[in-house]
Short mmCIF file of N, CA and C in Angstrom, two decimals:
data_model
loop_
_atom_site.label_atom_id
_atom_site.label_comp_id
_atom_site.label_asym_id
_atom_site.label_seq_id
_atom_site.Cartn_x
_atom_site.Cartn_y
_atom_site.Cartn_z
N VAL Q 1 -90.75 37.52 30.42
CA VAL Q 1 -91.27 38.77 30.27
C VAL Q 1 -90.65 39.56 28.99
N ASN Q 2 -91.38 40.27 28.18
CA ASN Q 2 -91.42 40.54 26.92
C ASN Q 2 -91.26 39.47 25.90
N GLY Q 3 -91.98 38.66 25.92
CA GLY Q 3 -91.96 37.44 25.05
C GLY Q 3 -90.27 36.78 25.26
N VAL Q 4 -89.63 36.59 26.15
CA VAL Q 4 -88.24 36.04 26.42
C VAL Q 4 -88.44 35.15 27.50
N ARG Q 5 -88.08 34.08 27.25
CA ARG Q 5 -88.29 33.09 28.53
C ARG Q 5 -87.11 32.85 29.42
N GLN Q 6 -87.64 33.28 30.97
CA GLN Q 6 -86.28 33.43 31.51
C GLN Q 6 -87.08 32.45 32.95
N LEU Q 7 -85.92 31.42 32.94
CA LEU Q 7 -86.42 30.37 34.17
C LEU Q 7 -85.02 30.29 35.11
N HIS Q 8 -85.31 29.25 36.22
CA HIS Q 8 -84.62 28.97 36.80
C HIS Q 8 -84.10 27.38 36.55
N ALA Q 9 -82.88 26.80 36.27
CA ALA Q 9 -82.77 25.56 35.91
C ALA Q 9 -81.39 24.75 36.34
N GLU Q 10 -81.77 23.57 36.09
CA GLU Q 10 -80.49 22.51 36.64
C GLU Q 10 -79.97 21.73 35.41
N MET Q 11 -78.76 21.66 34.84
CA MET Q 11 -78.77 21.23 33.62
C MET Q 11 -77.38 20.20 33.75
N ARG Q 12 -77.48 19.12 33.26
CA ARG Q 12 -76.12 18.23 33.31
C ARG Q 12 -75.66 18.21 31.93
N PHE Q 13 -74.46 18.32 31.64
CA PHE Q 13 -73.91 18.42 30.05
C PHE Q 13 -73.45 16.71 29.70
N SER Q 14 -73.19 16.31 28.64
CA SER Q 14 -72.71 15.13 28.29
C SER Q 14 -71.05 14.64 28.50
N ASN Q 15 -70.61 16.29 28.84
CA ASN Q 15 -68.55 15.90 29.61
C ASN Q 15 -68.94 15.70 30.88
N GLY Q 16 -69.80 15.64 31.58
CA GLY Q 16 -70.03 15.47 33.10
C GLY Q 16 -70.20 17.01 33.71
N GLY Q 17 -70.18 17.95 33.22
CA GLY Q 17 -70.34 19.14 33.83
C GLY Q 17 -71.92 19.16 34.48
N LYS Q 18 -72.30 20.12 35.47
CA LYS Q 18 -73.75 20.75 35.65
C LYS Q 18 -73.75 22.08 35.88
N TYR Q 19 -74.55 22.52 35.56
CA TYR Q 19 -75.08 24.22 35.91
C TYR Q 19 -76.33 24.11 36.52
N SER Q 20 -76.36 24.97 37.56
CA SER Q 20 -77.59 25.41 38.43
C SER Q 20 -77.56 27.09 38.23
N GLY Q 21 -78.75 27.50 37.91
CA GLY Q 21 -78.83 28.85 37.87
C GLY Q 21 -79.73 29.42 36.96
N GLU Q 22 -79.91 30.74 36.66
CA GLU Q 22 -80.97 31.45 35.97
C GLU Q 22 -80.46 31.41 34.57
N MET Q 23 -81.64 31.00 33.40
CA MET Q 23 -81.31 31.14 32.20
C MET Q 23 -82.23 31.82 31.04
N LYS Q 24 -81.86 32.51 30.01
CA LYS Q 24 -82.93 33.09 29.36
C LYS Q 24 -82.50 32.42 27.68
N ASP Q 25 -83.39 32.14 27.19
CA ASP Q 25 -83.56 31.68 25.97
C ASP Q 25 -82.71 30.51 25.63
N PHE Q 26 -82.56 29.57 27.00
CA PHE Q 26 -81.95 28.31 26.83
C PHE Q 26 -80.48 28.72 27.04
N GLN Q 27 -80.09 29.87 27.52
CA GLN Q 27 -78.96 30.13 27.85
C GLN Q 27 -78.56 30.34 29.01
N MET Q 28 -77.44 30.19 29.76
CA MET Q 28 -76.94 30.18 31.37
C MET Q 28 -77.01 32.03 30.96
N HIS Q 29 -77.80 32.57 31.77
CA HIS Q 29 -77.80 33.84 32.09
C HIS Q 29 -78.48 34.45 33.23
N GLY Q 30 -77.91 35.53 34.00
CA GLY Q 30 -78.19 35.74 35.11
C GLY Q 30 -77.08 35.15 36.20
N LYS Q 31 -77.53 35.03 37.40
CA LYS Q 31 -76.81 34.21 38.44
C LYS Q 31 -76.80 32.67 38.54
N GLY Q 32 -75.66 32.05 38.43
CA GLY Q 32 -75.73 30.96 38.08
C GLY Q 32 -74.24 29.97 38.68
N SER Q 33 -74.10 28.78 38.83
CA SER Q 33 -72.83 28.03 39.08
C SER Q 33 -72.73 26.97 38.13
N LEU Q 34 -71.43 27.02 37.60
CA LEU Q 34 -71.49 25.67 36.91
C LEU Q 34 -70.10 25.05 37.64
N THR Q 35 -70.43 23.51 37.73
CA THR Q 35 -69.46 22.73 37.83
C THR Q 35 -69.05 21.97 36.68
N TYR Q 36 -67.36 21.84 36.70
CA TYR Q 36 -66.74 21.23 35.64
C TYR Q 36 -66.42 19.82 35.99
N LEU Q 37 -66.14 19.06 34.87
CA LEU Q 37 -66.13 17.60 35.27
C LEU Q 37 -64.72 17.59 36.15
N ASN Q 38 -63.81 18.19 35.94
CA ASN Q 38 -62.59 18.32 36.50
C ASN Q 38 -62.69 18.58 38.02
N GLY Q 39 -63.73 19.15 38.43
CA GLY Q 39 -63.87 19.65 39.81
C GLY Q 39 -63.70 21.21 40.00
N ALA Q 40 -63.65 22.12 39.16
CA ALA Q 40 -63.67 23.40 39.07
C ALA Q 40 -64.77 23.99 39.14
N VAL Q 41 -65.31 25.04 39.55
CA VAL Q 41 -66.69 25.84 39.87
C VAL Q 41 -66.48 26.97 39.53
N TYR Q 42 -67.38 27.42 38.58
CA TYR Q 42 -67.37 29.04 38.61
C TYR Q 42 -69.05 29.53 39.38
N ASP Q 43 -68.99 30.13 40.10
CA ASP Q 43 -70.37 30.91 40.62
C ASP Q 43 -70.11 32.16 40.43
N GLY Q 44 -71.13 32.81 39.60
CA GLY Q 44 -71.40 34.02 39.52
C GLY Q 44 -72.11 34.51 38.33
N MET Q 45 -71.93 35.58 37.68
CA MET Q 45 -72.85 36.23 36.36
C MET Q 45 -72.70 35.83 35.33
N TRP Q 46 -73.81 35.48 34.42
CA TRP Q 46 -73.71 34.82 33.04
C TRP Q 46 -74.40 35.81 32.25
N LYS Q 47 -73.95 36.12 30.87
CA LYS Q 47 -74.69 36.79 29.89
C LYS Q 47 -74.78 35.97 28.73
N GLU Q 48 -75.66 35.63 28.37
CA GLU Q 48 -76.04 34.88 27.02
C GLU Q 48 -74.80 33.35 26.59
N GLY Q 49 -74.66 32.95 27.82
CA GLY Q 49 -73.64 31.79 28.15
C GLY Q 49 -72.28 31.75 28.28
N MET Q 50 -72.07 33.24 28.31
CA MET Q 50 -70.60 33.53 28.94
C MET Q 50 -70.73 33.86 30.23
N LYS Q 51 -69.78 33.76 30.76
CA LYS Q 51 -69.48 34.39 32.21
C LYS Q 51 -69.43 35.95 32.01
N GLU Q 52 -69.70 36.75 32.55
CA GLU Q 52 -69.89 38.22 32.25
C GLU Q 52 -70.53 38.94 33.71
N GLY Q 53 -69.57 39.80 34.25
CA GLY Q 53 -70.02 40.35 35.52
C GLY Q 53 -68.78 39.80 36.45
N PHE Q 54 -69.50 39.80 37.69
CA PHE Q 54 -68.42 39.53 39.09
C PHE Q 54 -68.59 37.78 38.99
N GLY Q 55 -67.75 37.33 39.46
CA GLY Q 55 -68.00 35.88 39.47
C GLY Q 55 -66.32 35.29 39.94
N VAL Q 56 -66.83 33.86 40.84
CA VAL Q 56 -65.69 33.30 41.31
C VAL Q 56 -65.14 32.11 40.65
N TYR Q 57 -64.20 31.69 40.06
CA TYR Q 57 -63.66 30.67 39.76
C TYR Q 57 -62.54 29.73 40.51
N LYS Q 58 -63.01 28.56 40.86
CA LYS Q 58 -61.98 27.61 41.83
C LYS Q 58 -61.85 26.43 41.51
N ARG Q 59 -60.45 26.29 41.33
CA ARG Q 59 -60.03 25.14 40.75
C ARG Q 59 -60.01 23.92 41.79
N ALA Q 60 -60.37 22.74 41.46
CA ALA Q 60 -60.22 21.77 42.28
C ALA Q 60 -59.15 21.62 43.36
N ASN Q 61 -57.78 22.29 43.36
CA ASN Q 61 -56.35 22.16 43.95
C ASN Q 61 -56.97 23.46 44.88
N GLY Q 62 -57.84 24.33 44.66
CA GLY Q 62 -57.88 25.46 45.39
C GLY Q 62 -57.25 26.78 44.98
N ASP Q 63 -56.87 26.62 43.89
CA ASP Q 63 -56.39 28.04 43.37
C ASP Q 63 -57.95 28.77 43.01
N GLU Q 64 -57.89 30.01 43.01
CA GLU Q 64 -59.41 30.79 43.03
C GLU Q 64 -58.90 32.02 42.44
N TYR Q 65 -59.65 32.45 41.51
CA TYR Q 65 -59.66 33.78 41.00
C TYR Q 65 -61.39 34.25 41.34
N ARG Q 66 -61.10 35.74 41.84
CA ARG Q 66 -62.32 36.37 42.15
C ARG Q 66 -62.46 37.83 41.55
N GLY Q 67 -63.33 38.24 40.81
CA GLY Q 67 -63.42 39.60 40.38
C GLY Q 67 -64.22 39.47 38.74
N ASP Q 68 -63.83 40.26 38.08
CA ASP Q 68 -64.81 40.82 37.01
C ASP Q 68 -64.52 39.72 35.68
N TRP Q 69 -65.57 39.43 34.91
CA TRP Q 69 -65.32 38.74 33.75
C TRP Q 69 -66.21 39.51 32.53
N LYS Q 70 -65.77 39.35 31.46
CA LYS Q 70 -66.66 39.72 30.07
C LYS Q 70 -66.09 39.04 29.14
N GLY Q 71 -67.32 38.57 28.25
CA GLY Q 71 -67.09 37.53 27.27
C GLY Q 71 -66.64 35.99 27.65
N GLY Q 72 -66.60 36.03 29.19
CA GLY Q 72 -66.17 34.28 29.07
C GLY Q 72 -64.68 34.58 29.68
N SER Q 73 -64.10 35.72 29.83
CA SER Q 73 -62.52 35.73 30.34
C SER Q 73 -62.29 36.49 31.29
N ARG Q 74 -61.42 36.77 31.93
CA ARG Q 74 -61.24 37.31 33.20
C ARG Q 74 -60.93 38.87 32.15
N ASN Q 75 -61.63 39.78 32.89
CA ASN Q 75 -61.57 41.21 32.52
C ASN Q 75 -61.84 42.23 33.46
N GLY Q 76 -60.73 43.16 34.15
CA GLY Q 76 -61.27 43.94 34.80
C GLY Q 76 -60.74 43.62 35.98
N SER Q 77 -60.96 44.21 37.19
CA SER Q 77 -60.35 43.90 38.67
C SER Q 77 -60.42 42.65 39.15
N GLY Q 78 -59.45 42.18 39.56
CA GLY Q 78 -59.66 40.71 40.07
C GLY Q 78 -58.32 40.38 41.21
N VAL Q 79 -58.95 39.00 41.86
CA VAL Q 79 -57.71 38.72 42.91
C VAL Q 79 -57.15 37.46 42.59
N LEU Q 80 -56.40 36.98 42.22
CA LEU Q 80 -55.99 35.39 41.99
C LEU Q 80 -54.75 35.02 43.24
N ARG Q 81 -55.81 33.70 43.77
CA ARG Q 81 -55.18 33.25 44.85
C ARG Q 81 -54.88 31.77 44.53
N TYR Q 82 -53.19 31.95 44.84
CA TYR Q 82 -53.05 30.33 44.45
C TYR Q 82 -53.00 29.23 45.90
N ALA Q 83 -53.28 28.10 45.73
CA ALA Q 83 -53.79 27.45 47.04
C ALA Q 83 -52.69 27.63 47.94
N GLY Q 84 -51.44 27.60 47.42
CA GLY Q 84 -50.20 27.59 48.37
C GLY Q 84 -49.42 28.73 48.91
N GLY Q 85 -50.29 29.68 48.78
CA GLY Q 85 -50.07 31.09 49.53
C GLY Q 85 -49.92 32.48 48.57
N LEU Q 86 -49.73 32.15 47.51
CA LEU Q 86 -49.43 33.40 46.53
C LEU Q 86 -50.78 34.44 46.08
N LYS Q 87 -51.03 35.47 46.29
CA LYS Q 87 -52.11 36.30 46.15
C LYS Q 87 -51.72 37.53 45.02
N LEU Q 88 -52.06 37.51 44.13
CA LEU Q 88 -51.83 38.45 43.01
C LEU Q 88 -53.48 39.60 42.92
N LYS Q 89 -53.21 40.63 42.97
CA LYS Q 89 -54.21 41.59 43.02
C LYS Q 89 -53.83 42.62 41.60
N GLY Q 90 -55.16 42.57 40.69
CA GLY Q 90 -54.44 43.77 39.60
C GLY Q 90 -55.87 43.54 38.95
N TRP Q 91 -55.30 43.88 37.49
CA TRP Q 91 -56.33 43.97 36.41
C TRP Q 91 -56.24 43.11 35.18
N TRP Q 92 -57.19 42.27 35.11
CA TRP Q 92 -56.90 41.50 33.48
C TRP Q 92 -57.88 42.09 32.53
N GLU Q 93 -57.15 41.36 31.13
CA GLU Q 93 -57.86 41.90 29.93
C GLU Q 93 -57.62 40.53 29.21
N ASN Q 94 -58.75 40.27 28.76
CA ASN Q 94 -59.02 38.88 27.83
C ASN Q 94 -58.33 37.63 28.61
N GLY Q 95 -58.73 37.78 29.71
CA GLY Q 95 -58.04 36.67 30.74
C GLY Q 95 -56.55 36.56 30.88
N ASN Q 96 -55.62 37.83 30.56
CA ASN Q 96 -54.09 37.90 30.82
C ASN Q 96 -54.11 38.93 32.20
N VAL Q 97 -53.40 38.77 32.91
CA VAL Q 97 -53.25 39.86 33.75
C VAL Q 97 -52.36 41.13 33.28
N LYS Q 98 -52.75 42.16 33.00
CA LYS Q 98 -52.12 43.48 32.72
C LYS Q 98 -51.32 44.32 33.37
N ASN Q 99 -52.09 44.33 34.66
CA ASN Q 99 -51.47 45.48 35.61
C ASN Q 99 -51.34 44.72 37.03
N VAL Q 100 -50.48 44.53 37.71
CA VAL Q 100 -50.45 43.65 39.04
C VAL Q 100 -50.15 45.10 40.03
N ARG Q 101 -51.17 45.06 40.89
CA ARG Q 101 -51.13 46.03 42.10
C ARG Q 101 -50.53 45.44 43.20
N LYS Q 102 -50.62 44.17 43.45
CA LYS Q 102 -50.05 44.03 44.65
C LYS Q 102 -49.65 42.07 44.38
N VAL Q 103 -48.48 41.94 45.04
CA VAL Q 103 -48.28 40.47 45.04
C VAL Q 103 -48.19 40.13 46.65
N LYS Q 104 -48.51 39.08 47.08
CA LYS Q 104 -48.50 38.97 48.55
C LYS Q 104 -48.19 37.21 48.46
N LEU Q 105 -47.45 36.77 49.41
CA LEU Q 105 -46.95 35.36 49.18
C LEU Q 105 -47.25 35.05 51.15
N ASN Q 106 -48.08 34.45 51.52
CA ASN Q 106 -48.20 33.87 52.53
C ASN Q 106 -47.18 32.50 53.04
N LEU Q 107 -46.33 32.67 53.88
CA LEU Q 107 -45.95 31.29 54.37
C LEU Q 107 -45.95 31.26 55.83
N GLU Q 108 -45.92 29.64 55.95
CA GLU Q 108 -46.29 29.07 57.17
C GLU Q 108 -45.18 28.93 57.97
N GLY Q 109 -45.25 29.43 59.31
CA GLY Q 109 -44.45 29.94 60.26
C GLY Q 109 -43.34 28.82 60.66
N ASN Q 110 -43.77 27.40 60.43
CA ASN Q 110 -43.14 26.51 60.64
C ASN Q 110 -42.32 25.62 59.18
N GLU Q 111 -42.36 26.20 58.47
CA GLU Q 111 -41.69 25.76 57.02
C GLU Q 111 -40.13 25.94 57.24
N ASN Q 112 -39.31 24.80 56.85
CA ASN Q 112 -38.06 24.75 56.92
C ASN Q 112 -37.38 25.45 55.63
N GLU Q 113 -36.07 25.75 55.39
CA GLU Q 113 -35.67 26.64 54.52
C GLU Q 113 -35.68 26.00 53.23
N ASN Q 114 -35.63 24.60 53.21
CA ASN Q 114 -35.28 23.80 52.00
C ASN Q 114 -37.00 24.01 51.30
N SER Q 115 -38.16 23.60 51.97
CA SER Q 115 -39.54 23.78 51.68
C SER Q 115 -39.84 25.35 51.05
N LEU Q 116 -39.29 26.48 51.89
CA LEU Q 116 -39.45 27.73 51.46
C LEU Q 116 -38.75 27.91 50.14
N LYS Q 117 -37.54 27.37 49.89
CA LYS Q 117 -37.10 27.51 48.51
C LYS Q 117 -37.63 26.92 47.49
N ILE Q 118 -38.37 25.75 47.62
CA ILE Q 118 -39.07 25.21 46.54
C ILE Q 118 -40.55 26.06 46.40
N LYS Q 119 -41.18 26.53 47.50
CA LYS Q 119 -42.32 26.89 47.24
C LYS Q 119 -42.04 28.45 46.50
N MET Q 120 -41.01 29.26 47.01
CA MET Q 120 -40.89 30.34 46.10
C MET Q 120 -40.29 30.33 44.90
N LYS Q 121 -39.62 29.11 44.35
CA LYS Q 121 -39.61 28.84 43.03
C LYS Q 121 -40.77 28.51 42.13
N TYR Q 122 -41.60 27.85 43.04
CA TYR Q 122 -43.08 27.49 42.12
C TYR Q 122 -43.61 28.75 42.00
N PHE Q 123 -43.72 29.58 42.98
CA PHE Q 123 -44.35 30.81 42.60
C PHE Q 123 -44.04 31.62 41.78
N ALA Q 124 -42.37 32.01 41.95
CA ALA Q 124 -41.89 32.66 40.78
C ALA Q 124 -41.97 32.25 39.11
N ASP Q 125 -42.08 30.82 39.02
CA ASP Q 125 -42.52 30.45 37.99
C ASP Q 125 -43.76 30.73 37.31
N GLU Q 126 -44.72 30.50 38.32
CA GLU Q 126 -46.05 30.83 38.04
C GLU Q 126 -46.15 32.13 37.53
N ILE Q 127 -45.70 33.19 38.58
CA ILE Q 127 -45.93 34.56 37.93
C ILE Q 127 -45.48 35.01 36.51
N VAL Q 128 -44.09 34.28 36.23
CA VAL Q 128 -43.48 34.71 34.90
C VAL Q 128 -44.32 33.95 33.99
N LYS Q 129 -45.02 33.27 34.13
CA LYS Q 129 -45.95 32.57 33.02
C LYS Q 129 -46.93 33.74 32.33
N MET Q 130 -47.50 34.49 33.09
CA MET Q 130 -48.36 35.41 32.96
C MET Q 130 -47.65 36.65 32.34
N ASN Q 131 -48.73 37.02 31.19
CA ASN Q 131 -48.48 38.01 30.39
C ASN Q 131 -48.57 39.31 31.49
N GLY Q 132 -47.77 40.30 31.11
CA GLY Q 132 -47.57 41.62 31.88
C GLY Q 132 -46.74 41.31 32.99
N PHE Q 133 -45.94 40.41 33.35
CA PHE Q 133 -45.15 40.17 34.51
C PHE Q 133 -43.79 41.26 34.20
N ALA Q 134 -43.38 41.35 33.00
CA ALA Q 134 -42.45 42.41 32.75
C ALA Q 134 -42.61 43.90 33.02
N GLU Q 135 -44.06 44.23 32.59
CA GLU Q 135 -44.35 45.40 33.40
C GLU Q 135 -44.48 45.73 34.82
N PHE Q 136 -44.78 44.65 35.28
CA PHE Q 136 -44.82 44.75 36.80
C PHE Q 136 -43.47 44.99 37.38
N ILE Q 137 -42.42 44.38 37.08
CA ILE Q 137 -41.18 44.30 37.30
C ILE Q 137 -40.82 45.72 37.22
N LYS Q 138 -40.92 46.34 36.16
CA LYS Q 138 -40.58 47.64 35.94
C LYS Q 138 -41.23 48.78 36.80
N LYS Q 139 -42.22 48.45 37.17
CA LYS Q 139 -43.25 49.39 38.03
C LYS Q 139 -43.06 49.18 39.53
N MET Q 140 -42.22 48.08 39.81
CA MET Q 140 -41.97 47.95 41.36
C MET Q 140 -41.49 48.93 41.77
N LYS Q 141 -41.91 49.20 43.20
CA LYS Q 141 -41.44 50.29 43.72
C LYS Q 141 -41.04 49.97 45.36
N LYS Q 142 -41.75 49.38 46.09
CA LYS Q 142 -41.18 49.20 47.20
C LYS Q 142 -41.63 47.29 47.75
N ILE Q 143 -40.63 46.82 48.78
CA ILE Q 143 -40.89 45.57 48.87
C ILE Q 143 -41.30 46.01 50.39
N VAL Q 144 -42.32 45.32 51.06
CA VAL Q 144 -42.70 45.61 52.13
C VAL Q 144 -42.74 43.94 52.76
N VAL Q 145 -41.99 44.01 53.94
CA VAL Q 145 -41.94 42.46 54.71
C VAL Q 145 -42.85 42.84 56.07
N GLU Q 146 -43.97 41.87 56.01
CA GLU Q 146 -44.64 41.72 57.15
C GLU Q 146 -44.54 40.83 58.31
N GLY Q 147 -44.37 41.17 59.55
CA GLY Q 147 -44.41 40.35 60.59
C GLY Q 147 -45.22 39.35 61.14
N GLU Q 148 -45.34 38.60 62.17
CA GLU Q 148 -46.47 37.52 62.18
C GLU Q 148 -47.89 38.23 62.17
N ASN Q 149 -48.49 37.50 61.95
CA ASN Q 149 -50.05 38.14 61.73
C ASN Q 149 -50.45 37.35 62.87
N ASP Q 150 -51.24 37.95 64.03
CA ASP Q 150 -51.68 37.33 65.05
C ASP Q 150 -53.10 36.29 64.61
N GLU Q 151 -53.85 36.74 63.97
CA GLU Q 151 -54.76 35.77 63.17
C GLU Q 151 -54.46 34.52 62.45
N THR Q 152 -53.41 34.74 61.76
CA THR Q 152 -53.19 33.33 61.04
C THR Q 152 -51.72 32.77 61.54
N SER Q 153 -51.11 33.52 62.44
CA SER Q 153 -49.82 32.87 62.84
C SER Q 153 -48.90 32.67 61.60
N SER Q 154 -48.99 33.51 60.55
CA SER Q 154 -48.17 33.09 59.63
C SER Q 154 -47.44 34.32 59.08
N SER Q 155 -46.40 34.17 58.36
CA SER Q 155 -45.43 35.73 57.83
C SER Q 155 -46.02 35.85 56.49
N SER Q 156 -45.51 37.08 56.02
CA SER Q 156 -45.93 37.25 54.42
C SER Q 156 -44.98 38.18 53.91
N THR Q 157 -44.92 37.98 52.56
CA THR Q 157 -43.77 39.10 52.11
C THR Q 157 -44.73 39.91 50.83
N SER Q 158 -45.20 41.23 50.94
CA SER Q 158 -45.64 41.59 49.83
C SER Q 158 -45.02 42.86 49.03
N ILE Q 159 -45.03 42.55 47.73
CA ILE Q 159 -44.68 43.42 46.80
C ILE Q 159 -45.56 44.67 45.97
N LEU Q 160 -45.62 45.80 46.59
CA LEU Q 160 -46.62 46.81 46.20
C LEU Q 160 -46.02 47.88 45.07
N VAL Q 161 -47.16 47.99 44.16
CA VAL Q 161 -46.80 48.92 42.97
C VAL Q 161 -47.67 49.81 42.80
N ASN Q 162 -47.47 51.10 42.21
CA ASN Q 162 -48.50 51.90 42.02
C ASN Q 162 -49.28 51.91 40.83
#
């Protein structure tokens, strides 16, 4: 198209990664999926070799970010879900969370008190590592504890902010 080479390709990299998707001028461009050597997968939009637009990045351990990307980093609206049940919904800039709108922690109904304490400490440590958490705490307005969920038979705790 207009002298620009566009094609669908499958590539394997020397570092063990592999890409399958659209390309333009020998760069990942358009819809495509990149599997990393460590088992992580990015499936989404690309622009000139960088993650750009909507995409899903999933680590081998089950952690997942689903949202907007720009220049290869999380930028815009997105949801970060940790495999253990923590879910953050908010706004990212240059890969860092800047404005958290909702935090939700799903807990299995059959967990004992000790395992819940360990899980809560892990999630608290993970949230504190993120940029912007101090601002989130300042904006916290309401804590909502939801009861049993008929679909999943689990309970959850949500912290909602404006």
